[in-house]
XYZ file of C-alpha atoms in Angstrom:
475
model
C -0.374 0.271 -0.064
C 2.520 2.257 0.944
C 4.686 1.754 -2.379
C 1.972 1.423 -5.041
C -0.969 4.016 -3.508
C 0.748 5.992 -1.472
C 4.307 7.010 -3.220
C 3.041 5.279 -6.540
C -0.065 6.882 -6.731
C -0.653 10.063 -5.202
C 3.712 10.953 -5.551
C 3.977 11.254 -1.672
C 7.283 11.735 -0.949
C 9.146 8.739 2.119
C 10.193 11.769 3.944
C 6.283 13.445 3.716
C 5.153 9.783 5.446
C 7.845 9.593 8.052
C 6.896 12.596 8.717
C 3.745 12.132 8.937
C 3.476 8.762 10.534
C 6.158 10.312 13.196
C 3.285 12.881 14.434
C 0.284 10.516 14.256
C 2.388 8.620 16.915
C 2.481 11.676 18.769
C -0.776 11.863 19.338
C -2.329 8.331 19.347
C -0.376 6.576 21.557
C -2.694 3.749 22.606
C -1.553 2.971 18.141
C 1.770 3.634 18.494
C 3.064 0.094 17.941
C 1.508 -0.365 14.551
C 3.791 3.321 13.583
C 6.651 2.023 14.400
C 6.350 -1.126 12.152
C 4.867 0.250 9.278
C 8.075 2.998 9.828
C 10.289 -0.090 10.394
C 9.053 -2.082 7.066
C 10.444 1.911 5.400
C 13.743 2.135 6.336
C 13.881 -1.318 6.048
C 13.044 -1.598 2.140
C 13.625 2.037 1.074
C 17.440 3.910 0.890
C 16.962 6.287 3.773
C 20.019 6.826 5.585
C 20.278 7.330 9.983
C 21.475 10.602 9.119
C 18.883 12.419 8.067
C 16.161 10.084 10.314
C 17.374 10.905 13.923
C 16.305 13.911 13.040
C 12.858 13.053 12.614
C 12.193 10.210 15.576
C 13.038 12.578 18.039
C 10.214 11.238 20.932
C 10.604 9.998 24.624
C 8.642 7.846 23.353
C 11.189 6.651 20.756
C 14.168 4.655 20.863
C 16.664 4.391 17.714
C 19.425 2.459 16.684
C 20.512 1.550 13.331
C 23.548 -1.325 12.089
C 26.773 -0.507 10.697
C 24.525 -0.447 6.991
C 23.226 2.966 8.265
C 20.285 1.142 8.211
C 17.680 2.403 10.673
C 15.074 0.899 13.502
C 12.546 1.697 15.634
C 11.461 0.709 19.138
C 7.562 2.155 20.877
C 8.801 3.113 24.733
C 6.109 3.652 26.799
C 7.888 4.387 29.798
C 6.715 7.425 31.249
C 9.184 9.450 34.451
C 9.063 7.426 37.379
C 7.128 9.869 39.918
C 3.853 10.854 37.625
C 3.618 7.533 34.695
C 1.186 6.135 36.861
C -0.913 8.859 37.327
C -0.121 10.091 33.277
C -0.872 6.549 32.390
C -5.027 7.283 34.191
C -5.280 9.645 32.174
C -4.272 8.266 28.939
C -6.508 5.352 29.048
C -9.521 8.268 30.788
C -9.768 5.090 34.028
C -11.795 7.194 35.617
C -12.761 5.028 38.410
C -8.268 4.630 39.130
C -8.514 8.266 38.558
C -11.485 8.436 41.086
C -9.420 6.446 44.031
C -5.896 7.548 43.478
C -7.495 11.421 44.565
C -9.649 10.043 47.365
C -5.408 9.656 48.927
C -3.566 11.711 46.475
C -2.873 16.145 46.038
C -3.593 16.936 42.366
C -3.755 20.264 42.677
C 0.766 20.689 42.317
C 0.489 17.368 39.000
C 1.847 18.694 35.722
C 3.256 17.503 32.577
C 5.310 17.843 29.108
C 3.561 17.505 26.213
C 4.915 14.473 24.286
C 4.595 17.420 21.034
C 7.670 19.467 19.339
C 8.932 22.471 20.975
C 9.318 24.524 18.467
C 7.181 25.753 16.539
C 5.317 29.037 17.333
C 2.763 28.466 20.355
C 4.869 26.244 22.864
C 7.474 26.557 24.973
C 10.030 23.957 26.395
C 8.996 24.839 29.689
C 5.464 24.960 29.291
C 3.705 21.793 31.469
C 0.571 20.342 30.790
C -2.767 20.957 34.474
C -4.728 17.820 35.191
C -7.249 19.467 33.663
C -5.198 20.512 30.369
C -3.382 17.189 30.089
C -7.874 15.119 30.316
C -8.248 17.780 26.924
C -5.312 16.849 24.852
C -5.444 13.809 25.951
C -9.070 13.473 24.648
C -10.560 12.118 28.113
C -13.552 13.083 29.097
C -14.663 10.559 32.003
C -12.057 12.814 33.888
C -12.156 15.975 32.803
C -15.728 16.452 33.553
C -15.731 14.976 36.439
C -12.998 16.997 37.236
C -15.200 19.918 36.323
C -18.493 18.732 38.526
C -16.700 16.855 41.798
C -13.376 18.769 42.184
C -14.556 21.851 41.631
C -11.379 22.062 38.972
C -11.739 25.675 36.064
C -11.797 25.409 32.025
C -7.929 27.213 31.137
C -7.300 29.850 28.429
C -5.448 26.631 27.090
C -8.109 23.938 27.805
C -9.260 24.411 23.935
C -6.713 24.666 22.048
C -5.826 21.401 23.811
C -8.848 20.397 22.818
C -8.500 20.124 19.895
C -5.257 18.246 19.597
C -7.531 15.918 21.883
C -10.149 16.278 19.687
C -13.555 15.081 21.757
C -15.789 16.763 20.635
C -18.184 17.253 24.380
C -14.686 19.565 25.944
C -13.838 20.519 23.164
C -18.390 22.504 22.623
C -17.210 22.777 27.172
C -14.660 24.867 26.191
C -15.876 27.418 23.793
C -18.592 28.350 26.244
C -16.097 30.269 28.096
C -13.233 30.640 25.455
C -13.431 31.515 21.297
C -11.035 30.321 18.623
C -7.514 31.978 18.075
C -4.047 31.583 15.903
C -2.996 29.290 18.265
C -6.682 26.292 18.133
C -6.430 26.814 13.906
C -2.960 25.931 13.696
C -3.612 22.795 16.809
C -6.413 22.179 14.251
C -3.963 22.158 11.014
C -1.423 20.916 12.839
C -3.515 17.943 14.300
C -6.323 17.256 11.411
C -9.317 17.953 13.045
C -11.209 18.874 9.470
C -13.847 18.051 11.221
C -13.374 20.704 13.356
C -11.856 23.702 10.669
C -14.310 22.770 9.405
C -17.529 23.386 11.055
C -14.582 26.667 12.857
C -14.668 28.314 8.437
C -18.676 27.331 8.422
C -19.219 29.396 12.514
C -17.260 32.223 11.457
C -15.822 31.629 7.658
C -14.287 35.920 8.677
C -11.418 34.153 11.540
C -9.420 33.839 8.499
C -9.248 36.207 7.616
C -6.866 38.005 10.650
C -5.131 34.346 10.891
C -1.125 35.263 11.053
C 1.236 32.586 11.814
C 4.123 34.561 9.944
C 7.071 33.002 12.631
C 5.404 29.575 13.228
C 7.640 27.069 11.985
C 5.660 26.401 8.475
C 7.723 21.877 9.562
C 4.492 21.654 11.137
C 2.511 22.144 8.675
C 3.796 20.037 6.609
C 4.729 17.146 8.407
C 0.980 16.746 9.279
C 0.361 16.943 5.885
C -3.118 17.808 6.220
C -3.786 18.233 2.271
C -7.998 19.054 3.410
C -6.415 21.678 5.549
C -4.387 23.404 2.057
C -7.166 23.224 -0.020
C -9.628 24.520 2.217
C -7.285 27.230 4.044
C -6.242 28.408 -0.272
C -10.456 29.130 -0.768
C -10.890 31.068 2.803
C -6.520 33.004 2.452
C -4.627 31.476 -0.080
C -1.906 33.360 1.341
C -1.450 31.571 4.275
C -0.535 28.094 3.010
C 2.519 29.355 1.208
C 5.493 29.121 -0.054
C 4.966 25.912 2.523
C 2.778 24.574 0.336
C 5.682 23.351 -2.480
C 6.256 20.507 0.013
C 2.535 19.307 -1.812
C 2.793 17.891 -5.358
C -1.154 17.251 -5.209
C -1.450 20.622 -4.788
C 1.197 21.537 -7.326
C -2.646 23.005 -9.354
C -2.920 25.589 -6.621
C -0.191 27.592 -7.735
C -0.682 26.137 -11.969
C -4.500 27.733 -12.192
C -4.013 30.967 -9.870
C -2.028 33.549 -10.359
C 0.470 34.093 -7.122
C 3.644 36.395 -6.092
C 6.748 33.343 -7.193
C 9.360 34.808 -5.603
C 7.240 34.622 -1.472
C 9.478 33.811 1.163
C 8.709 33.306 4.472
C 9.737 34.874 7.207
C 12.463 33.048 7.921
C 13.566 33.916 4.183
C 12.312 30.384 3.668
C 10.658 30.274 -0.781
C 8.666 27.698 -3.246
C 12.451 25.932 -4.480
C 13.284 25.767 -0.509
C 9.232 23.233 -0.389
C 9.610 22.074 -4.029
C 14.047 20.131 -3.410
C 12.834 19.306 0.477
C 9.818 17.511 -0.910
C 10.902 16.394 -4.016
C 8.937 17.624 -5.675
C 10.149 18.279 -8.856
C 7.580 19.475 -11.311
C 6.854 22.392 -9.843
C 10.552 23.670 -9.446
C 10.321 22.546 -12.935
C 7.920 25.562 -13.486
C 9.293 27.779 -10.961
C 12.572 27.792 -12.391
C 10.977 27.887 -16.106
C 9.127 31.309 -15.173
C 9.426 34.304 -17.037
C 9.150 36.658 -13.719
C 10.664 34.427 -10.554
C 14.297 35.896 -9.567
C 17.046 33.128 -10.142
C 18.697 34.673 -6.407
C 16.243 33.044 -4.450
C 18.349 29.580 -6.337
C 21.126 29.820 -3.660
C 19.440 32.052 -0.955
C 19.669 30.389 2.175
C 17.432 30.123 4.796
C 17.599 31.686 8.588
C 18.642 28.994 10.751
C 20.911 25.865 8.361
C 21.931 28.808 5.561
C 20.612 25.900 3.476
C 20.419 26.574 0.121
C 17.610 24.679 -2.284
C 20.070 22.112 -3.893
C 21.436 21.270 -0.341
C 17.619 19.933 -0.035
C 17.448 18.650 -2.041
C 20.830 16.545 -1.732
C 19.591 15.952 1.758
C 16.204 14.604 0.239
C 18.325 12.790 -2.860
C 16.357 14.348 -5.167
C 18.171 12.777 -8.464
C 15.062 15.430 -11.030
C 15.355 18.249 -8.469
C 19.500 18.152 -8.703
C 19.588 18.165 -11.642
C 17.370 20.515 -12.669
C 18.567 22.680 -10.034
C 22.468 22.670 -12.111
C 21.189 23.762 -14.848
C 19.737 26.659 -13.032
C 23.066 27.108 -12.193
C 22.326 26.696 -8.302
C 25.777 27.175 -7.099
C 27.384 24.651 -5.990
C 30.344 26.622 -3.458
C 27.810 27.213 -1.129
C 28.291 26.547 2.722
C 25.140 26.049 5.412
C 26.026 26.812 8.742
C 27.994 24.022 9.893
C 30.990 25.276 6.851
C 29.549 22.115 4.073
C 28.729 22.296 0.830
C 26.068 20.171 -1.150
C 28.426 16.833 -2.291
C 29.680 16.819 1.780
C 25.230 16.059 1.969
C 25.651 13.697 -0.998
C 28.763 11.835 0.357
C 26.431 11.883 4.188
C 23.523 9.717 2.275
C 24.843 7.839 -0.087
C 23.422 9.417 -3.154
C 25.574 8.441 -5.529
C 24.729 9.711 -9.073
C 24.606 13.153 -6.849
C 28.121 12.787 -6.271
C 28.773 12.088 -9.938
C 27.026 14.534 -10.907
C 29.054 17.334 -8.880
C 32.393 15.521 -9.549
C 30.479 16.767 -13.015
C 29.942 20.151 -12.416
C 33.539 21.073 -11.114
C 33.090 20.473 -7.201
C 35.716 19.745 -4.821
C 36.386 16.401 -3.750
C 38.278 18.183 -0.339
C 36.554 20.300 0.081
C 36.809 20.618 4.555
C 33.313 21.808 6.989
C 33.458 23.128 10.125
C 35.421 19.669 11.797
C 37.847 20.100 8.588
C 36.311 17.000 7.420
C 36.068 16.084 3.763
C 33.160 14.523 1.901
C 35.534 11.281 2.407
C 35.224 12.028 6.188
C 31.326 11.457 5.679
C 31.023 9.047 2.878
C 33.022 5.687 5.786
C 31.019 7.018 8.362
C 28.055 6.398 7.139
C 29.232 3.393 5.537
C 28.776 4.752 1.899
C 31.246 2.561 0.667
C 30.446 3.391 -3.119
C 30.999 6.859 -2.419
C 33.624 6.424 -1.149
C 35.565 4.790 -3.591
C 33.796 7.430 -6.445
C 35.631 10.025 -4.321
C 38.814 8.095 -4.160
C 38.953 7.899 -7.554
C 38.384 11.525 -8.488
C 41.542 13.189 -6.376
C 39.866 11.968 -1.742
C 43.294 12.967 0.022
C 43.341 9.765 1.469
C 45.667 10.974 4.596
C 44.000 14.129 5.454
C 43.337 15.287 8.689
C 40.876 17.008 10.326
C 40.379 18.657 12.988
C 41.215 16.447 15.493
C 44.415 14.742 13.705
C 42.471 11.675 12.181
C 42.780 10.834 8.538
C 40.307 9.227 7.141
C 41.752 5.596 8.234
C 41.879 6.490 12.523
C 37.731 6.972 11.585
C 36.857 3.566 9.968
C 39.299 1.256 12.399
C 37.233 2.774 15.012
C 34.294 2.474 13.723
C 34.769 -0.928 12.349
C 34.843 -0.505 8.759
C 36.395 -2.801 7.543
C 35.745 -2.793 3.135
C 36.860 0.988 3.742
C 39.799 0.297 5.650
C 40.230 -2.294 2.209
C 39.766 0.416 0.203
C 42.580 3.076 2.008
C 44.603 0.780 2.162
C 44.621 -0.534 -1.142
C 45.412 3.021 -2.022
C 48.009 3.952 -0.400
C 46.394 5.123 2.860
C 48.891 6.002 5.236
C 48.386 3.142 7.937
C 51.058 4.243 10.459
C 49.513 7.863 10.841
C 49.406 9.148 14.497
C 46.294 12.347 15.508
C 47.546 14.952 17.874
C 46.846 12.379 20.505
C 49.646 10.401 18.837
C 47.297 7.454 18.036
C 47.688 5.377 15.138
C 44.483 3.252 13.246
C 45.001 0.305 15.387
C 44.907 2.235 17.782
C 41.666 3.574 17.158
C 40.070 -0.659 16.578
C 41.390 -1.010 20.399
C 39.480 2.118 20.977
C 36.023 0.640 19.305
C 36.444 -2.497 20.276
C 37.574 -4.745 16.950
C 39.224 -7.164 17.039
C 38.485 -7.763 13.248
C 40.249 -4.307 11.774
C 43.038 -5.222 14.477
C 44.089 -7.687 13.054
C 43.574 -6.369 9.383
C 45.892 -3.457 10.043
C 48.350 -5.744 11.544
C 48.265 -8.207 7.984
C 49.207 -4.912 6.776
C 52.285 -4.290 9.106
C 50.734 -2.077 11.830
C 52.856 -1.768 15.057
C 50.588 -3.268 17.244
C 53.657 -2.823 20.211
C 52.830 -0.372 22.707
C 49.021 -0.409 21.661
C 46.590 -0.969 24.652
C 49.371 1.619 26.859
C 48.722 4.584 24.907
C 45.717 3.681 24.744
C 45.307 3.043 28.415
């Protein structure tokens, strides 16, 4: 279904599918294990490297691991903090009987729970906590919610309505609406957490509310992660300024720009433009349209976003969007621009095992020995992520195999410590210095011992590495 329907029929990028599932896990805890199983299926069947995916799979409910081939695996960890796990589980599962018993012996006045959602949107800060009644609204625990109101005289807080929209319980939402009005935060939550029933209700009840909405400063990635296409089309009807330029992440919405006049050069509050989002999610059709548009500002091809200093080609390579990379190169994308970590596009292609893209970059003049902020070349990235074909490609195109990074370590040092046998064989066959020392005086065999890689130690000895003093040097 994932391959035949979502990917092939509806052209949903794999990245978008992963983000949507990760988002769903955070707010549908009872189905978390099913979502995890789907993600592990994707990781196993698609060429996706952990360097990109680890950033998406950050949650206190998810444990991330990867094997030597950089294939990721997730486990669901439902265990909560020791002090509050019992009562929080009661609230999550709306166990009214257990809750009554708990409050007969305990005060709930000082109870506060972490919000499991991400902390980087406009409406949430890292120190924010949920009160008991807010937690009930958040999880849709209607029985405990009404018990708090009737038996314990708890007050509905200003935040309860926005949390209730996440929890999706209609009775709780209606109760909150008696006291508070819908604001920008409520609409934001309805979009991001796909409560389209509420969104449609508000659009009928108060259509003008969309006229004054302001999502400026909001992390657009939150909208993209939700993959809420229904909301995109609804917002376009009500106030199309709300969806640009982040809607470019969805190929299914391309007809909006093809059939309507919009500002082709529009940018969000973080300087992200249509090309950034289209490149990020492999929307090659839209990239082609934008690049050929007579009103398009060509300087935007190489513009950087505020947060990461990434250009469209950085994003395209990061997501292995080969067609988009070809388009950007054809229209003179600058392959020498760096991100905030001084990484150039060829660092990204090496890191993400994009062989074809690496070949294109080299053809367009990319230098194999450029260095990032840690003085590491693309070769370091390729070997650290076990991209053996990229290692061979870079070496064959002049990569310096005896280079030193900021720690004085050569590629061979890293390969030895990370148990990269094939990489070591490639490096040695191209005259890697087996005796090279880092700034601490350690050679490759020292690093192999540090990594407890017995097979690598034996291999290095067979190449003539000096084992004498290795143990003492490490100690």
